[in-house]
mmCIF file of C-alpha atoms and ligand atoms in Angstrom:
data_model
loop_
_atom_site.group_PDB
_atom_site.id
_atom_site.type_symbol
_atom_site.label_atom_id
_atom_site.label_comp_id
_atom_site.label_asym_id
_atom_site.label_seq_id
_atom_site.Cartn_x
_atom_site.Cartn_y
_atom_site.Cartn_z
ATOM 1 C CA UNK A 14 112.380 50.437 138.896
ATOM 2 C CA UNK A 15 114.434 49.415 135.810
ATOM 3 C CA UNK A 16 111.442 50.088 133.479
ATOM 4 C CA UNK A 17 111.134 53.931 135.448
ATOM 5 C CA UNK A 18 114.830 54.128 134.885
ATOM 6 C CA UNK A 19 114.627 53.221 131.343
ATOM 7 C CA UNK A 20 111.352 56.381 130.950
ATOM 8 C CA UNK A 21 114.108 58.628 132.235
ATOM 9 C CA UNK A 22 116.594 58.125 129.956
ATOM 10 C CA UNK A 23 115.123 58.003 127.760
ATOM 11 C CA UNK A 24 112.671 61.066 128.221
ATOM 12 C CA UNK A 25 116.304 63.224 129.291
ATOM 13 C CA UNK A 26 116.749 61.385 124.944
ATOM 14 C CA UNK A 27 113.671 63.134 124.298
ATOM 15 C CA UNK A 28 114.535 67.103 126.112
ATOM 16 C CA UNK A 29 117.763 67.270 124.824
ATOM 17 C CA UNK A 30 117.228 66.167 120.276
ATOM 18 C CA UNK A 31 113.558 68.853 121.486
ATOM 19 C CA UNK A 32 116.013 71.316 122.748
ATOM 20 C CA UNK A 33 118.250 70.989 120.049
ATOM 21 C CA UNK A 34 116.202 70.780 117.440
ATOM 22 C CA UNK A 35 114.871 73.835 118.832
ATOM 23 C CA UNK A 36 117.569 75.950 118.116
ATOM 24 C CA UNK A 37 118.322 75.056 114.593
ATOM 25 C CA UNK A 38 114.686 75.677 113.347
ATOM 26 C CA UNK A 39 114.790 78.599 115.876
ATOM 27 C CA UNK A 40 114.480 81.589 113.088
ATOM 28 C CA UNK A 41 112.691 79.691 111.188
ATOM 29 C CA UNK A 42 109.882 77.607 112.836
ATOM 30 C CA UNK A 43 109.627 81.447 114.864
ATOM 31 C CA UNK A 44 106.470 82.051 113.447
ATOM 32 C CA UNK A 45 104.901 78.270 112.573
ATOM 33 C CA UNK A 46 105.124 78.761 117.120
ATOM 34 C CA UNK A 47 103.364 81.266 117.150
ATOM 35 C CA UNK A 48 99.084 81.779 117.125
ATOM 36 C CA UNK A 49 97.847 81.996 113.925
ATOM 37 C CA UNK A 50 95.668 84.652 114.143
ATOM 38 C CA UNK A 51 93.439 86.086 111.697
ATOM 39 C CA UNK A 52 91.441 89.722 111.330
ATOM 40 C CA UNK A 53 88.284 90.341 109.413
ATOM 41 C CA UNK A 54 89.700 94.150 108.667
ATOM 42 C CA UNK A 55 91.781 96.338 109.588
ATOM 43 C CA UNK A 56 92.278 98.268 112.596
ATOM 44 C CA UNK A 57 91.027 94.954 114.324
ATOM 45 C CA UNK A 58 94.338 93.372 113.079
ATOM 46 C CA UNK A 59 96.255 96.500 114.527
ATOM 47 C CA UNK A 60 94.755 95.792 117.385
ATOM 48 C CA UNK A 61 95.534 92.159 118.155
ATOM 49 C CA UNK A 62 98.549 92.896 116.796
ATOM 50 C CA UNK A 63 99.238 95.399 119.975
ATOM 51 C CA UNK A 64 98.267 92.694 122.133
ATOM 52 C CA UNK A 65 99.796 89.594 120.709
ATOM 53 C CA UNK A 66 102.690 90.732 120.602
ATOM 54 C CA UNK A 67 105.741 88.838 119.691
ATOM 55 C CA UNK A 68 103.406 85.426 120.219
ATOM 56 C CA UNK A 69 100.877 86.357 118.020
ATOM 57 C CA UNK A 70 101.423 85.847 114.027
ATOM 58 C CA UNK A 71 98.186 88.333 112.344
ATOM 59 C CA UNK A 72 96.945 88.672 109.295
ATOM 60 C CA UNK A 73 93.855 90.738 108.204
ATOM 61 C CA UNK A 74 91.999 89.927 105.277
ATOM 62 C CA UNK A 75 90.363 93.685 104.447
ATOM 63 C CA UNK A 76 93.987 95.449 104.266
ATOM 64 C CA UNK A 77 94.743 99.159 104.958
ATOM 65 C CA UNK A 78 92.266 101.340 102.653
ATOM 66 C CA UNK A 79 90.206 98.855 101.983
ATOM 67 C CA UNK A 80 86.523 98.151 102.632
ATOM 68 C CA UNK A 81 85.328 95.510 104.920
ATOM 69 C CA UNK A 82 81.919 96.169 103.745
ATOM 70 C CA UNK A 83 81.786 94.834 100.375
ATOM 71 C CA UNK A 84 84.440 92.615 100.606
ATOM 72 C CA UNK A 85 84.413 89.214 98.627
ATOM 73 C CA UNK A 86 86.653 86.640 99.801
ATOM 74 C CA UNK A 87 88.210 84.691 98.354
ATOM 75 C CA UNK A 88 89.283 80.493 97.945
ATOM 76 C CA UNK A 89 92.666 82.007 99.153
ATOM 77 C CA UNK A 90 90.708 83.823 102.160
ATOM 78 C CA UNK A 91 88.639 80.211 102.859
ATOM 79 C CA UNK A 92 92.439 78.728 103.064
ATOM 80 C CA UNK A 93 93.929 80.827 105.161
ATOM 81 C CA UNK A 94 91.448 80.578 107.322
ATOM 82 C CA UNK A 95 91.198 76.926 107.706
ATOM 83 C CA UNK A 96 94.345 76.691 109.737
ATOM 84 C CA UNK A 97 94.481 80.342 111.370
ATOM 85 C CA UNK A 98 93.848 79.219 115.159
ATOM 86 C CA UNK A 99 92.090 82.458 115.979
ATOM 87 C CA UNK A 100 89.579 84.618 114.135
ATOM 88 C CA UNK A 101 89.002 87.781 115.405
ATOM 89 C CA UNK A 102 86.033 89.422 113.398
ATOM 90 C CA UNK A 103 83.091 92.980 114.090
ATOM 91 C CA UNK A 104 80.319 91.354 114.415
ATOM 92 C CA UNK A 105 76.833 93.708 114.680
ATOM 93 C CA UNK A 106 76.821 92.838 111.116
ATOM 94 C CA UNK A 107 79.540 94.111 109.521
ATOM 95 C CA UNK A 108 81.208 91.373 107.722
ATOM 96 C CA UNK A 109 78.028 89.905 105.943
ATOM 97 C CA UNK A 110 80.296 87.943 104.043
ATOM 98 C CA UNK A 111 82.414 86.074 107.229
ATOM 99 C CA UNK A 112 79.225 83.744 107.319
ATOM 100 C CA UNK A 113 80.750 82.691 104.315
ATOM 101 C CA UNK A 114 83.676 82.207 104.678
ATOM 102 C CA UNK A 115 83.682 80.156 107.769
ATOM 103 C CA UNK A 116 82.118 77.262 106.620
ATOM 104 C CA UNK A 117 83.774 77.641 102.858
ATOM 105 C CA UNK A 118 86.880 77.030 105.047
ATOM 106 C CA UNK A 119 85.404 74.105 107.988
ATOM 107 C CA UNK A 120 87.299 76.248 110.200
ATOM 108 C CA UNK A 121 87.489 75.010 113.945
ATOM 109 C CA UNK A 122 89.738 76.884 116.199
ATOM 110 C CA UNK A 123 88.341 79.911 118.298
ATOM 111 C CA UNK A 124 85.878 82.710 116.365
ATOM 112 C CA UNK A 125 85.834 86.579 118.499
ATOM 113 C CA UNK A 126 83.699 88.983 118.631
ATOM 114 C CA UNK A 127 84.829 91.966 118.843
ATOM 115 C CA UNK A 128 82.380 93.686 119.732
ATOM 116 C CA UNK A 129 80.532 90.966 121.649
ATOM 117 C CA UNK A 130 79.094 93.925 125.037
ATOM 118 C CA UNK A 131 79.064 97.161 123.168
ATOM 119 C CA UNK A 132 75.571 99.445 123.687
ATOM 120 C CA UNK A 133 75.234 99.204 120.296
ATOM 121 C CA UNK A 134 73.442 101.877 118.008
ATOM 122 C CA UNK A 135 70.310 101.002 116.226
ATOM 123 C CA UNK A 136 67.831 102.794 113.628
ATOM 124 C CA UNK A 137 65.315 102.189 111.794
ATOM 125 C CA UNK A 138 66.292 101.559 107.441
ATOM 126 C CA UNK A 139 64.794 105.057 106.509
ATOM 127 C CA UNK A 140 66.990 106.937 109.400
ATOM 128 C CA UNK A 141 70.041 105.105 108.532
ATOM 129 C CA UNK A 142 69.859 106.574 105.041
ATOM 130 C CA UNK A 143 67.998 109.982 106.056
ATOM 131 C CA UNK A 144 64.980 109.719 103.714
ATOM 132 C CA UNK A 145 63.718 112.030 106.389
ATOM 133 C CA UNK A 146 60.614 112.550 104.440
ATOM 134 C CA UNK A 147 59.302 109.343 104.349
ATOM 135 C CA UNK A 148 59.385 108.374 108.133
ATOM 136 C CA UNK A 149 55.412 107.607 108.024
ATOM 137 C CA UNK A 150 55.948 104.607 106.504
ATOM 138 C CA UNK A 151 56.218 102.210 109.507
ATOM 139 C CA UNK A 152 57.430 98.479 109.701
ATOM 140 C CA UNK A 153 60.627 98.600 108.385
ATOM 141 C CA UNK A 154 63.542 96.734 109.811
ATOM 142 C CA UNK A 155 65.572 97.874 112.857
ATOM 143 C CA UNK A 156 69.543 98.282 111.434
ATOM 144 C CA UNK A 157 72.452 98.045 113.610
ATOM 145 C CA UNK A 158 75.612 100.639 113.593
ATOM 146 C CA UNK A 159 78.272 98.760 113.273
ATOM 147 C CA UNK A 160 81.236 101.090 113.659
ATOM 148 C CA UNK A 161 81.581 100.411 117.158
ATOM 149 C CA UNK A 162 85.098 100.760 117.302
ATOM 150 C CA UNK A 163 84.102 104.931 116.939
ATOM 151 C CA UNK A 164 83.810 105.034 120.334
ATOM 152 C CA UNK A 165 87.301 104.867 121.974
ATOM 153 C CA UNK A 166 85.755 102.939 125.142
ATOM 154 C CA UNK A 167 83.798 100.133 122.987
ATOM 155 C CA UNK A 168 87.140 100.891 121.450
ATOM 156 C CA UNK A 169 88.496 99.289 125.834
ATOM 157 C CA UNK A 170 86.377 96.440 124.604
ATOM 158 C CA UNK A 171 86.698 95.158 121.934
ATOM 159 C CA UNK A 172 90.557 95.327 123.434
ATOM 160 C CA UNK A 173 89.647 93.355 126.568
ATOM 161 C CA UNK A 174 87.903 91.202 123.925
ATOM 162 C CA UNK A 175 91.251 90.537 122.079
ATOM 163 C CA UNK A 176 93.238 89.654 125.450
ATOM 164 C CA UNK A 177 90.815 87.218 126.542
ATOM 165 C CA UNK A 178 90.394 85.392 123.723
ATOM 166 C CA UNK A 179 94.241 85.436 122.993
ATOM 167 C CA UNK A 180 94.852 84.077 126.392
ATOM 168 C CA UNK A 181 91.724 81.396 125.773
ATOM 169 C CA UNK A 182 94.102 79.784 123.103
ATOM 170 C CA UNK A 183 97.234 80.353 124.097
ATOM 171 C CA UNK A 184 97.188 80.085 128.422
ATOM 172 C CA UNK A 185 101.078 80.492 128.971
ATOM 173 C CA UNK A 186 100.735 83.734 127.277
ATOM 174 C CA UNK A 187 98.199 85.082 129.676
ATOM 175 C CA UNK A 188 101.147 87.354 131.394
ATOM 176 C CA UNK A 189 102.199 88.850 128.249
ATOM 177 C CA UNK A 190 98.447 89.052 127.192
ATOM 178 C CA UNK A 191 97.605 90.813 130.270
ATOM 179 C CA UNK A 192 100.571 93.726 130.082
ATOM 180 C CA UNK A 193 100.547 94.292 126.649
ATOM 181 C CA UNK A 194 96.282 94.663 126.715
ATOM 182 C CA UNK A 195 96.688 96.893 130.739
ATOM 183 C CA UNK A 196 99.265 99.494 128.873
ATOM 184 C CA UNK A 197 96.531 99.490 125.308
ATOM 185 C CA UNK A 198 93.997 100.224 127.881
ATOM 186 C CA UNK A 199 95.832 103.280 130.236
ATOM 187 C CA UNK A 200 96.844 104.862 126.210
ATOM 188 C CA UNK A 201 93.652 104.380 124.745
ATOM 189 C CA UNK A 202 91.965 105.992 127.752
ATOM 190 C CA UNK A 203 94.706 108.877 127.330
ATOM 191 C CA UNK A 204 93.521 109.124 123.627
ATOM 192 C CA UNK A 205 90.033 109.507 124.246
ATOM 193 C CA UNK A 206 90.222 112.628 126.878
ATOM 194 C CA UNK A 207 92.366 114.144 123.751
ATOM 195 C CA UNK A 208 89.685 113.976 121.834
ATOM 196 C CA UNK A 209 87.205 115.160 124.433
ATOM 197 C CA UNK A 210 89.694 118.804 124.678
ATOM 198 C CA UNK A 211 90.007 118.880 121.628
ATOM 199 C CA UNK A 212 86.191 118.931 120.569
ATOM 200 C CA UNK A 213 85.462 121.350 123.456
ATOM 201 C CA UNK A 214 87.508 123.877 122.032
ATOM 202 C CA UNK A 215 85.441 123.266 119.004
ATOM 203 C CA UNK A 216 83.024 126.001 117.968
ATOM 204 C CA UNK A 217 79.476 124.143 119.016
ATOM 205 C CA UNK A 218 77.271 125.591 116.261
ATOM 206 C CA UNK A 219 80.230 124.579 114.303
ATOM 207 C CA UNK A 220 80.132 120.828 115.401
ATOM 208 C CA UNK A 221 78.331 119.179 112.663
ATOM 209 C CA UNK A 222 79.365 117.000 110.081
ATOM 210 C CA UNK A 223 79.115 115.769 106.127
ATOM 211 C CA UNK A 224 80.254 112.440 105.969
ATOM 212 C CA UNK A 225 79.511 109.485 102.985
ATOM 213 C CA UNK A 226 79.060 107.531 104.330
ATOM 214 C CA UNK A 227 77.744 106.834 108.076
ATOM 215 C CA UNK A 228 80.764 105.277 109.810
ATOM 216 C CA UNK A 229 80.855 108.408 113.001
ATOM 217 C CA UNK A 230 77.684 107.679 114.350
ATOM 218 C CA UNK A 231 79.352 106.400 117.716
ATOM 219 C CA UNK A 232 81.969 109.229 117.469
ATOM 220 C CA UNK A 233 79.608 111.054 117.463
ATOM 221 C CA UNK A 234 77.619 110.585 120.798
ATOM 222 C CA UNK A 235 80.319 109.544 122.840
ATOM 223 C CA UNK A 236 82.455 113.828 121.514
ATOM 224 C CA UNK A 237 79.768 115.035 121.070
ATOM 225 C CA UNK A 238 79.661 116.490 117.079
ATOM 226 C CA UNK A 239 76.324 116.283 114.877
ATOM 227 C CA UNK A 240 76.883 113.489 111.633
ATOM 228 C CA UNK A 241 74.870 113.461 109.059
ATOM 229 C CA UNK A 242 75.517 110.779 105.443
ATOM 230 C CA UNK A 243 74.096 110.182 102.510
ATOM 231 C CA UNK A 244 74.768 106.993 102.285
ATOM 232 C CA UNK A 245 73.746 105.178 105.415
ATOM 233 C CA UNK A 246 76.153 102.565 107.474
ATOM 234 C CA UNK A 247 77.218 100.615 105.043
ATOM 235 C CA UNK A 248 78.791 101.710 101.401
ATOM 236 C CA UNK A 249 76.767 99.332 99.498
ATOM 237 C CA UNK A 250 73.723 100.778 99.001
ATOM 238 C CA UNK A 251 74.843 104.297 96.443
ATOM 239 C CA UNK A 252 73.238 107.837 97.898
ATOM 240 C CA UNK A 253 70.218 108.266 95.859
ATOM 241 C CA UNK A 254 69.020 111.418 94.163
ATOM 242 C CA UNK A 255 66.759 112.655 96.851
ATOM 243 C CA UNK A 256 69.011 111.611 100.090
ATOM 244 C CA UNK A 257 71.936 114.395 98.162
ATOM 245 C CA UNK A 258 68.750 116.694 97.865
ATOM 246 C CA UNK A 259 67.588 116.735 101.468
ATOM 247 C CA UNK A 260 71.268 116.646 102.665
ATOM 248 C CA UNK A 261 72.335 119.608 99.983
ATOM 249 C CA UNK A 262 69.303 121.448 101.526
ATOM 250 C CA UNK A 263 70.805 120.155 105.177
ATOM 251 C CA UNK A 264 73.942 121.916 104.701
ATOM 252 C CA UNK A 265 72.449 125.255 103.492
ATOM 253 C CA UNK A 266 69.628 125.570 105.805
ATOM 254 C CA UNK A 267 71.705 125.425 108.786
ATOM 255 C CA UNK A 268 74.956 126.372 107.784
ATOM 256 C CA UNK A 269 77.431 122.873 108.196
ATOM 257 C CA UNK A 270 80.861 123.764 107.932
ATOM 258 C CA UNK A 271 82.657 121.004 106.042
ATOM 259 C CA UNK A 272 81.953 117.953 104.310
ATOM 260 C CA UNK A 273 84.264 114.733 105.171
ATOM 261 C CA UNK A 274 85.988 112.115 103.043
ATOM 262 C CA UNK A 275 86.875 109.334 103.913
ATOM 263 C CA UNK A 276 90.181 106.533 102.495
ATOM 264 C CA UNK A 277 86.702 103.917 102.258
ATOM 265 C CA UNK A 278 84.466 105.841 99.437
ATOM 266 C CA UNK A 279 84.651 106.669 95.961
ATOM 267 C CA UNK A 280 85.121 110.854 96.900
ATOM 268 C CA UNK A 281 82.975 111.935 93.199
ATOM 269 C CA UNK A 282 79.636 113.021 95.885
ATOM 270 C CA UNK A 283 81.442 114.658 98.646
ATOM 271 C CA UNK A 284 82.710 116.728 95.264
ATOM 272 C CA UNK A 285 79.282 117.685 94.740
ATOM 273 C CA UNK A 286 77.953 118.777 97.351
ATOM 274 C CA UNK A 287 80.555 120.992 98.174
ATOM 275 C CA UNK A 288 80.669 122.059 95.226
ATOM 276 C CA UNK A 289 77.126 122.680 95.261
ATOM 277 C CA UNK A 290 76.375 124.240 99.246
ATOM 278 C CA UNK A 291 79.848 126.001 99.521
ATOM 279 C CA UNK A 292 81.378 123.658 101.762
ATOM 280 C CA UNK A 293 84.323 123.224 101.417
ATOM 281 C CA UNK A 294 85.605 119.630 102.247
ATOM 282 C CA UNK A 295 87.797 119.391 105.451
ATOM 283 C CA UNK A 296 90.082 116.220 104.706
ATOM 284 C CA UNK A 297 90.138 112.863 104.596
ATOM 285 C CA UNK A 298 88.759 110.428 107.917
ATOM 286 C CA UNK A 299 89.860 107.596 108.199
ATOM 287 C CA UNK A 300 86.468 105.534 109.373
ATOM 288 C CA UNK A 301 86.738 101.861 108.656
ATOM 289 C CA UNK A 302 90.314 100.764 107.633
ATOM 290 C CA UNK A 303 93.744 102.430 108.827
ATOM 291 C CA UNK A 304 96.051 103.417 106.411
ATOM 292 C CA UNK A 305 98.893 101.588 104.700
ATOM 293 C CA UNK A 306 101.780 102.467 107.375
ATOM 294 C CA UNK A 307 103.277 105.580 105.852
ATOM 295 C CA UNK A 308 100.279 107.239 105.797
ATOM 296 C CA UNK A 309 98.739 108.848 108.571
ATOM 297 C CA UNK A 310 96.948 106.334 110.408
ATOM 298 C CA UNK A 311 98.565 103.366 110.418
ATOM 299 C CA UNK A 312 97.193 102.394 113.746
ATOM 300 C CA UNK A 313 93.817 102.262 115.409
ATOM 301 C CA UNK A 314 95.034 104.982 118.133
ATOM 302 C CA UNK A 315 96.617 107.455 115.243
ATOM 303 C CA UNK A 316 93.151 107.118 113.609
ATOM 304 C CA UNK A 317 92.225 109.404 115.628
ATOM 305 C CA UNK A 318 94.364 111.877 116.317
ATOM 306 C CA UNK A 319 94.176 112.033 112.064
ATOM 307 C CA UNK A 320 90.082 112.361 112.385
ATOM 308 C CA UNK A 321 90.328 114.944 115.417
ATOM 309 C CA UNK A 322 94.036 117.020 113.563
ATOM 310 C CA UNK A 323 91.570 116.842 110.435
ATOM 311 C CA UNK A 324 88.339 118.004 112.361
ATOM 312 C CA UNK A 325 89.865 120.697 114.210
ATOM 313 C CA UNK A 326 91.649 122.824 111.201
ATOM 314 C CA UNK A 327 87.853 122.291 109.553
ATOM 315 C CA UNK A 328 85.647 123.447 112.220
ATOM 316 C CA UNK A 329 87.541 125.592 114.642
ATOM 317 C CA UNK A 330 86.943 129.315 112.944
HETATM 318 ZN ZN1 ZN B 5 81.404 101.681 107.186
#
């Protein structure tokens, strides 16, 4: 009995002590009490922020306008990942540097592959690089197109994976994550309808575009646009002179109206293609990264609004 009473008194003191300390340190500690999440690139970073809200502190490895294909993690990145509770990656081979970083960091938190459950687009190496003429060459490696986020239906799968990952590491926040995700999913669905409506207004013969690297395969499949890219699904390999010659011929033969720059790639190649074919430069599409906060595509949904606006402006008439 006496023991119990002592325990009770002790726990009251502990509670008082804790609540006092929590008050005093409320602001200073607000960040450290949050779930520490790392996202591999800016598009995921935005999604995790939207689902996580105030409960989650998000750090991005590859920030706005950065190219995750050719990212090279630093020791500081490894140290930062080591202190994280949860690590969100795209998967599908997008982060070729990921395993090395994970091993270097000794990360022991939860790893969430946000593309888990999407239907991947795969292509033969050659097809990816658009060496159409050499198609009789068999035994090529199959490569997976990692840019699944460019289909908003896949974006919904990403959001559900993010929600479930956050709930697993922070069950107390389940209600918040469920509510934030539900609202977000509704907004993504509305954006999907808007993209379909905008593409439906484009003349069918003009639904063909050139981009520098092949980042819009999922977008094209989902929304009915033909995308041609000299560089393949990664920015790592440069287009060969033969690739460029094939594309220039294709633009002339098929009367492809516009070529689009990307925020993560060099514009010189497309400037050259536009100059040689007379196709116009249709503006910049955001492919693998968001813009910074004062740019035209600071969020995942803004990216679609901006890209569809650029496509509509260039392809309408
Ligand atoms: Zn890419």
